[in-house]
PDB file of C-alpha atoms in Angstrom:
ATOM      1  CA  UNK A 773     -30.541  -4.699  10.071  1.00  0.00           C
ATOM      2  CA  UNK A 774     -29.994  -5.347  13.753  1.00  0.00           C
ATOM      3  CA  UNK A 775     -31.280  -3.527  16.815  1.00  0.00           C
ATOM      4  CA  UNK A 776     -28.368  -2.819  19.155  1.00  0.00           C
ATOM      5  CA  UNK A 777     -29.462  -1.034  22.331  1.00  0.00           C
ATOM      6  CA  UNK A 778     -32.095   0.945  20.439  1.00  0.00           C
ATOM      7  CA  UNK A 779     -29.831   1.773  17.480  1.00  0.00           C
ATOM      8  CA  UNK A 780     -30.666   0.198  14.134  1.00  0.00           C
ATOM      9  CA  UNK A 781     -27.443  -1.032  12.542  1.00  0.00           C
ATOM     10  CA  UNK A 782     -27.489  -1.952   8.869  1.00  0.00           C
ATOM     11  CA  UNK A 783     -24.820  -4.386   7.706  1.00  0.00           C
ATOM     12  CA  UNK A 784     -24.210  -4.617   3.962  1.00  0.00           C
ATOM     13  CA  UNK A 785     -22.007  -7.414   2.667  1.00  0.00           C
ATOM     14  CA  UNK A 786     -20.267  -7.731  -0.689  1.00  0.00           C
ATOM     15  CA  UNK A 787     -17.806 -10.188  -2.184  1.00  0.00           C
ATOM     16  CA  UNK A 788     -14.900  -9.742  -4.556  1.00  0.00           C
ATOM     17  CA  UNK A 789     -15.649  -9.766  -8.272  1.00  0.00           C
ATOM     18  CA  UNK A 790     -12.959 -12.472  -8.440  1.00  0.00           C
ATOM     19  CA  UNK A 791     -15.337 -14.938  -6.759  1.00  0.00           C
ATOM     20  CA  UNK A 792     -16.101 -16.882  -9.970  1.00  0.00           C
ATOM     21  CA  UNK A 793     -12.394 -17.713 -10.335  1.00  0.00           C
ATOM     22  CA  UNK A 794     -12.042 -18.705  -6.667  1.00  0.00           C
ATOM     23  CA  UNK A 795     -14.888 -21.133  -6.044  1.00  0.00           C
ATOM     24  CA  UNK A 796     -16.464 -24.174  -7.662  1.00  0.00           C
ATOM     25  CA  UNK A 797     -18.633 -23.118 -10.622  1.00  0.00           C
ATOM     26  CA  UNK A 798     -21.438 -25.398  -9.429  1.00  0.00           C
ATOM     27  CA  UNK A 799     -21.610 -23.449  -6.165  1.00  0.00           C
ATOM     28  CA  UNK A 800     -22.367 -20.145  -7.898  1.00  0.00           C
ATOM     29  CA  UNK A 801     -24.349 -21.339 -10.898  1.00  0.00           C
ATOM     30  CA  UNK A 802     -26.911 -18.720 -11.839  1.00  0.00           C
ATOM     31  CA  UNK A 803     -25.300 -15.918  -9.824  1.00  0.00           C
ATOM     32  CA  UNK A 804     -23.951 -12.702 -11.328  1.00  0.00           C
ATOM     33  CA  UNK A 805     -21.086 -10.789  -9.726  1.00  0.00           C
ATOM     34  CA  UNK A 806     -21.385  -7.079 -10.379  1.00  0.00           C
ATOM     35  CA  UNK A 807     -19.601  -4.048  -8.993  1.00  0.00           C
ATOM     36  CA  UNK A 808     -19.542  -4.474  -5.193  1.00  0.00           C
ATOM     37  CA  UNK A 809     -19.168  -0.732  -4.544  1.00  0.00           C
ATOM     38  CA  UNK A 810     -22.239   0.050  -6.641  1.00  0.00           C
ATOM     39  CA  UNK A 811     -24.168  -2.647  -4.777  1.00  0.00           C
ATOM     40  CA  UNK A 812     -23.167  -1.322  -1.343  1.00  0.00           C
ATOM     41  CA  UNK A 813     -24.032   2.242  -2.376  1.00  0.00           C
ATOM     42  CA  UNK A 814     -27.428   1.115  -3.715  1.00  0.00           C
ATOM     43  CA  UNK A 815     -28.346  -0.629  -0.447  1.00  0.00           C
ATOM     44  CA  UNK A 816     -26.962   2.223   1.693  1.00  0.00           C
ATOM     45  CA  UNK A 817     -29.237   4.602  -0.220  1.00  0.00           C
ATOM     46  CA  UNK A 818     -32.217   2.360   0.519  1.00  0.00           C
ATOM     47  CA  UNK A 819     -31.344   2.231   4.212  1.00  0.00           C
ATOM     48  CA  UNK A 820     -31.234   6.043   4.440  1.00  0.00           C
ATOM     49  CA  UNK A 821     -34.034   7.137   2.091  1.00  0.00           C
ATOM     50  CA  UNK A 822     -36.679   7.641   4.789  1.00  0.00           C
ATOM     51  CA  UNK A 823     -38.870   4.809   3.432  1.00  0.00           C
ATOM     52  CA  UNK A 824     -39.439   2.312   6.250  1.00  0.00           C
ATOM     53  CA  UNK A 825     -40.880  -0.241   3.801  1.00  0.00           C
ATOM     54  CA  UNK A 826     -37.373  -1.000   2.463  1.00  0.00           C
ATOM     55  CA  UNK A 827     -35.602  -0.755   5.827  1.00  0.00           C
ATOM     56  CA  UNK A 828     -33.887   2.138   7.547  1.00  0.00           C
ATOM     57  CA  UNK A 829     -30.688   2.249   9.591  1.00  0.00           C
ATOM     58  CA  UNK A 830     -29.147   4.684  12.053  1.00  0.00           C
ATOM     59  CA  UNK A 831     -25.653   3.302  11.420  1.00  0.00           C
ATOM     60  CA  UNK A 832     -24.394   1.478   8.324  1.00  0.00           C
ATOM     61  CA  UNK A 833     -21.446  -0.892   8.207  1.00  0.00           C
ATOM     62  CA  UNK A 834     -20.146  -2.314   4.921  1.00  0.00           C
ATOM     63  CA  UNK A 835     -18.283  -5.606   4.898  1.00  0.00           C
ATOM     64  CA  UNK A 836     -16.261  -6.591   1.843  1.00  0.00           C
ATOM     65  CA  UNK A 837     -14.706  -9.932   1.032  1.00  0.00           C
ATOM     66  CA  UNK A 838     -11.975  -7.902  -0.683  1.00  0.00           C
ATOM     67  CA  UNK A 839      -9.236  -5.705   0.667  1.00  0.00           C
ATOM     68  CA  UNK A 840      -5.883  -4.003   0.472  1.00  0.00           C
ATOM     69  CA  UNK A 841      -2.967  -5.852  -1.099  1.00  0.00           C
ATOM     70  CA  UNK A 842      -0.581  -4.953   1.729  1.00  0.00           C
ATOM     71  CA  UNK A 843      -1.332  -4.135   5.338  1.00  0.00           C
ATOM     72  CA  UNK A 844       1.545  -3.605   7.764  1.00  0.00           C
ATOM     73  CA  UNK A 845       4.124  -1.248   6.277  1.00  0.00           C
ATOM     74  CA  UNK A 846       1.647   0.393   3.915  1.00  0.00           C
ATOM     75  CA  UNK A 847      -1.014   3.064   4.330  1.00  0.00           C
ATOM     76  CA  UNK A 848      -4.397   3.990   2.945  1.00  0.00           C
ATOM     77  CA  UNK A 849      -3.098   6.400   0.287  1.00  0.00           C
ATOM     78  CA  UNK A 850      -0.496   3.914  -0.981  1.00  0.00           C
ATOM     79  CA  UNK A 851      -3.073   1.140  -1.278  1.00  0.00           C
ATOM     80  CA  UNK A 852      -5.527   3.407  -3.119  1.00  0.00           C
ATOM     81  CA  UNK A 853      -2.741   4.390  -5.548  1.00  0.00           C
ATOM     82  CA  UNK A 854      -2.316   0.716  -6.494  1.00  0.00           C
ATOM     83  CA  UNK A 855      -5.792   0.689  -8.044  1.00  0.00           C
ATOM     84  CA  UNK A 856      -7.984  -2.383  -8.125  1.00  0.00           C
ATOM     85  CA  UNK A 857     -10.916  -3.286  -5.934  1.00  0.00           C
ATOM     86  CA  UNK A 858      -9.565  -1.614  -2.802  1.00  0.00           C
ATOM     87  CA  UNK A 859      -9.166   1.694  -4.651  1.00  0.00           C
ATOM     88  CA  UNK A 860     -12.753   1.491  -5.867  1.00  0.00           C
ATOM     89  CA  UNK A 861     -13.867   1.412  -2.225  1.00  0.00           C
ATOM     90  CA  UNK A 862     -12.828   5.067  -1.987  1.00  0.00           C
ATOM     91  CA  UNK A 863     -16.150   5.709  -3.754  1.00  0.00           C
ATOM     92  CA  UNK A 864     -18.324   4.243  -1.008  1.00  0.00           C
ATOM     93  CA  UNK A 865     -21.307   6.408  -0.115  1.00  0.00           C
ATOM     94  CA  UNK A 866     -20.900   8.867   2.767  1.00  0.00           C
ATOM     95  CA  UNK A 867     -23.948   7.095   4.271  1.00  0.00           C
ATOM     96  CA  UNK A 868     -21.656   4.184   5.209  1.00  0.00           C
ATOM     97  CA  UNK A 869     -20.180   4.737   8.672  1.00  0.00           C
ATOM     98  CA  UNK A 870     -17.516   1.998   8.777  1.00  0.00           C
ATOM     99  CA  UNK A 871     -15.935  -0.517   6.399  1.00  0.00           C
ATOM    100  CA  UNK A 872     -14.520  -3.936   7.251  1.00  0.00           C
ATOM    101  CA  UNK A 873     -12.404  -5.839   4.718  1.00  0.00           C
ATOM    102  CA  UNK A 874     -11.309  -9.441   4.424  1.00  0.00           C
ATOM    103  CA  UNK A 875     -10.024 -11.847   1.751  1.00  0.00           C
ATOM    104  CA  UNK A 876      -6.441 -10.583   1.484  1.00  0.00           C
ATOM    105  CA  UNK A 877      -5.584 -11.551   5.082  1.00  0.00           C
ATOM    106  CA  UNK A 878      -3.634  -8.325   5.600  1.00  0.00           C
ATOM    107  CA  UNK A 879      -3.534  -6.525   8.938  1.00  0.00           C
ATOM    108  CA  UNK A 880      -4.505  -2.858   8.716  1.00  0.00           C
ATOM    109  CA  UNK A 881      -6.779  -0.319  10.363  1.00  0.00           C
ATOM    110  CA  UNK A 882      -6.914   2.960   8.475  1.00  0.00           C
ATOM    111  CA  UNK A 883      -9.313   5.854   8.476  1.00  0.00           C
ATOM    112  CA  UNK A 884     -10.690   6.660   5.052  1.00  0.00           C
ATOM    113  CA  UNK A 885     -11.552  10.190   3.935  1.00  0.00           C
ATOM    114  CA  UNK A 886     -15.280  10.421   3.171  1.00  0.00           C
ATOM    115  CA  UNK A 887     -15.430  12.255  -0.146  1.00  0.00           C
ATOM    116  CA  UNK A 888     -15.348  16.013   0.350  1.00  0.00           C
ATOM    117  CA  UNK A 889     -17.193  15.933   3.689  1.00  0.00           C
ATOM    118  CA  UNK A 890     -14.082  16.561   5.774  1.00  0.00           C
ATOM    119  CA  UNK A 891     -14.983  13.449   7.769  1.00  0.00           C
ATOM    120  CA  UNK A 892     -13.220  10.124   7.926  1.00  0.00           C
ATOM    121  CA  UNK A 893     -14.455   6.640   8.725  1.00  0.00           C
ATOM    122  CA  UNK A 894     -12.769   3.501   9.932  1.00  0.00           C
TER     123      UNK A 894
END
């Protein structure tokens, strides 16, 4: 968490589940790579559960080293329809206020519907 002008911002980072096939095995020895969406949702719940002993945040940003297959010329709905890791991000907790993606090196900036809340988030 970071204090930004009196606002506590929680930043939750996750990497692609493809990491073991992308890096040197010696660099990740002993690490497990689980579902990044489940991990982000677990930490977001901790940051909003009202228990200051495990950290609390006013704003939560998720950062994923994973992303949409195509940027320019596509849209959020089309990328979700392709399935895969990006589609799984549609299940990010409503507690997360913004999502930043990387890894695929695609240029895009879409608003995502937040479940059935009627809200969207960047």
